[in-house]
Amino acid sequence: MSQSKPLSLHVPEPTGRPGCKTDFSYLQLSPAGAIRRPPIDVAPLDTSDIATGLIRVLDENGDAVGPWAPEVEPELLRFGLRTMMKTRIFDARMVIAQRQKKMSFYMLSLGEEALGTAQALALEDGDMHFPTYRQQSLLIAKQVPLVEMICQLLSNEKDPLKGRQLPVMYSVRRAGFFTISGNLATQYPQAVGWAMASAIKGDTKIASAWIGDGATAESDFSTALTFAHVYRAPVILNVVNNQWAISTFQAIAGGESVTFATRGIGSGIASLRVDGNDFLAVLSASRWAAERARSNLGPTLIEWVTYRAGPHSTSDDPSRYRPADDFQHFPLGDPVARLRQYLTKQGWWSDEENDRVQAELEAEVLAAQKEAESYGILGDERAPSAATMFEDVYKEMPEHLRRQRQELGV
Amino acid sequence: MARDDQPKDTATMPMTMIQALRSAMDVMMERDDNVVVYGQDVGYFGGVFRVTDGLQAKYGKSRVFDAPISEGGIVGTAVGMAAYGLRPVVEIQFADYFYPATDQIVSEAARLRYRSAGEFTASMVIRMPCGGGIYGGQTHSQSPEAFFTHVCGLRTVMPSNPYDAKGLLISSIENDDPVIFLEPKRLYNGPFDGHHDRPVVPWSGHALGNVPTGHYTVPLDKANIVRPGNDVTVLAYGTMVWVSEAAARESGVDAEVIDLRSIWPLDLDTIVDSVKKTGRCVIVHEATRTSGFGAELAALVQEHCFYQLEAPIERVTGWDTPYPHAQEWAYFPGPDRVAAALKRTMEGR
């Protein structure tokens, strides 16, 4: 008869808390160029090694190496760098605007700019992204006017969503950007359904689903994987593993001793794990997954390993749960700096150009902000009319909403 | 019974509610390539209640197909399909099992149009067999309509006979708002007035089981006065329409029985006109009482008919307990309980 010891509950903890240094050895990194590039018709289970490895193209010297190094025009990469810089500048300005109480709330994407930017360039017009609240780089890469975005943030008279939505919850159908919901993970099965619809109609469009590491714990995540696998839906299932869900380290989401990419393998979905701060790797892996989907070969799950460099939102203070200098130690560095290093080394970018572009973009964002603010800021008289509050609940306004609108006297 | 919406030039045939619902989907799939039908056991097998029988064979697997057992996935993918431009008609096998899809229904389908200012819409129908009276126990008998009527952006519909079932389902599929389509499974094969000790009558012997084979609609947001009367207004839907008619007959009270058909948004004018005429109102539903839809109906009648009311509004409902198995007929609001309420109301309590 064996001696039973008392059981104990395991509660994962990050190694780094305020005042300590994070031990990033848990990340399971691979050297640039080390991971093979399978054919797009690879059997899902045959991507198991890639789901635990890490696809990287840019090495420490800023050279593009290995089988995933994409063939890409310098102009596209220069556009990519500009877009990432623009996203970062936009975020920084909007945080200031929030602090100035011009808007109630903001969420920046510092450190994650490569993801939306490169994937937008890998997909085509007509494809539909089902983003979370941290893929504003998609909109900026699609060249959606900044004024329009800021009007949404300000909930002013030109807010395309008529003041109904919290800031950042954009909806831009013409840019292939699905309406953002506050409810996490819901867009994941919706993206699969959209992709199924494209397949049902014999279309050639594909869908791209986005989720964070924390939200993979929502039931809609596994549901989406099941449906995508069962119906071989033409969808890219992006998991942005930025290591943090507000204050919660990714281990609490189920990331301890396992990668999120392997969840795809277990569901029968070809899965890649990719350096999310390596613009060339993001572009290349996104192209691979898009081609696979468009060739009717089925879904791909991609775990993007990155780091949420900023606070979760303007309502969050990360210094209360993680080291203040964590991002400086993150082994995959800064996506903007890494692409800049590569382009500079190729002779496609220079310090002078960088300074000039930085100044241009800052002026562009500032001008857009000024124009947007001329249409009103949160809480001033140029808000969308209260009468519009009752519209679009249904296609036609039903009788009870007409009565309620009259009751409000508008 | 007046059927002002009945087409004059369409051939009819006897149908059960099951066949009528199937016919509605058949008609709509024929007319609109964007209509797709899926759910658990819905495809090859034709549904556990046979409502989708033969549709996959006729329209192919890309239009009618089996789904994994995942209510959240079924509704969530349907929202995505609707955003693309399809018109999904999905099935939740029992209304008792919609709960895992709640987030997709409440936070997504219902809000899509509003939060995107009309950029994205969820023109879709979620079919759910509902209601008790079949010894279904706790998880095959529930009437969760009040969960849906509380959600702004949804339409909630429940037919009580084959003719309405087909016409309302076609209207729901054609409607651009998300529709929760509740099907009282107790009425699938024949009307049921709560007299469980009597033999079941099939729809084939009933006028409302004579259903046009082609396209027709029964309008949403329009109630139906199924039994005109002058003494008291009875507000009911689904199986309770038949129970209420029986109670009116048996109590001798000249009750005006209104089948809401569309639970929310509803036909307030028909309700208010009737209560203003009768001065009394009894509300009947199978769902549990507290915060059930009857509470909303009572409030509406009180707000709009206060000066005409001659007695307190009565509610005859399921008890505030989970739906039991052995105690089926003590739980189910049968004709005796409704008749007693009618008499109490006539006495002014």
Short mmCIF file of C-alpha atoms in Angstrom, two decimals, chain A residues 16-20 318-324:
data_model
loop_
_atom_site.label_atom_id
_atom_site.label_comp_id
_atom_site.label_asym_id
_atom_site.label_seq_id
_atom_site.Cartn_x
_atom_site.Cartn_y
_atom_site.Cartn_z
CA GLY A 16 9.68 38.18 -13.54
CA ARG A 17 7.66 40.30 -11.14
CA PRO A 18 8.25 44.02 -10.35
CA GLY A 19 11.81 44.38 -9.14
CA CYS A 20 12.99 41.07 -10.64
CA PRO A 318 2.00 47.09 -15.90
CA SER A 319 4.58 48.11 -13.30
CA ARG A 320 2.32 46.51 -10.72
CA TYR A 321 2.75 43.00 -12.12
CA ARG A 322 5.89 42.79 -14.30
CA PRO A 323 9.40 44.25 -14.50
CA ALA A 324 9.48 47.79 -15.82
#
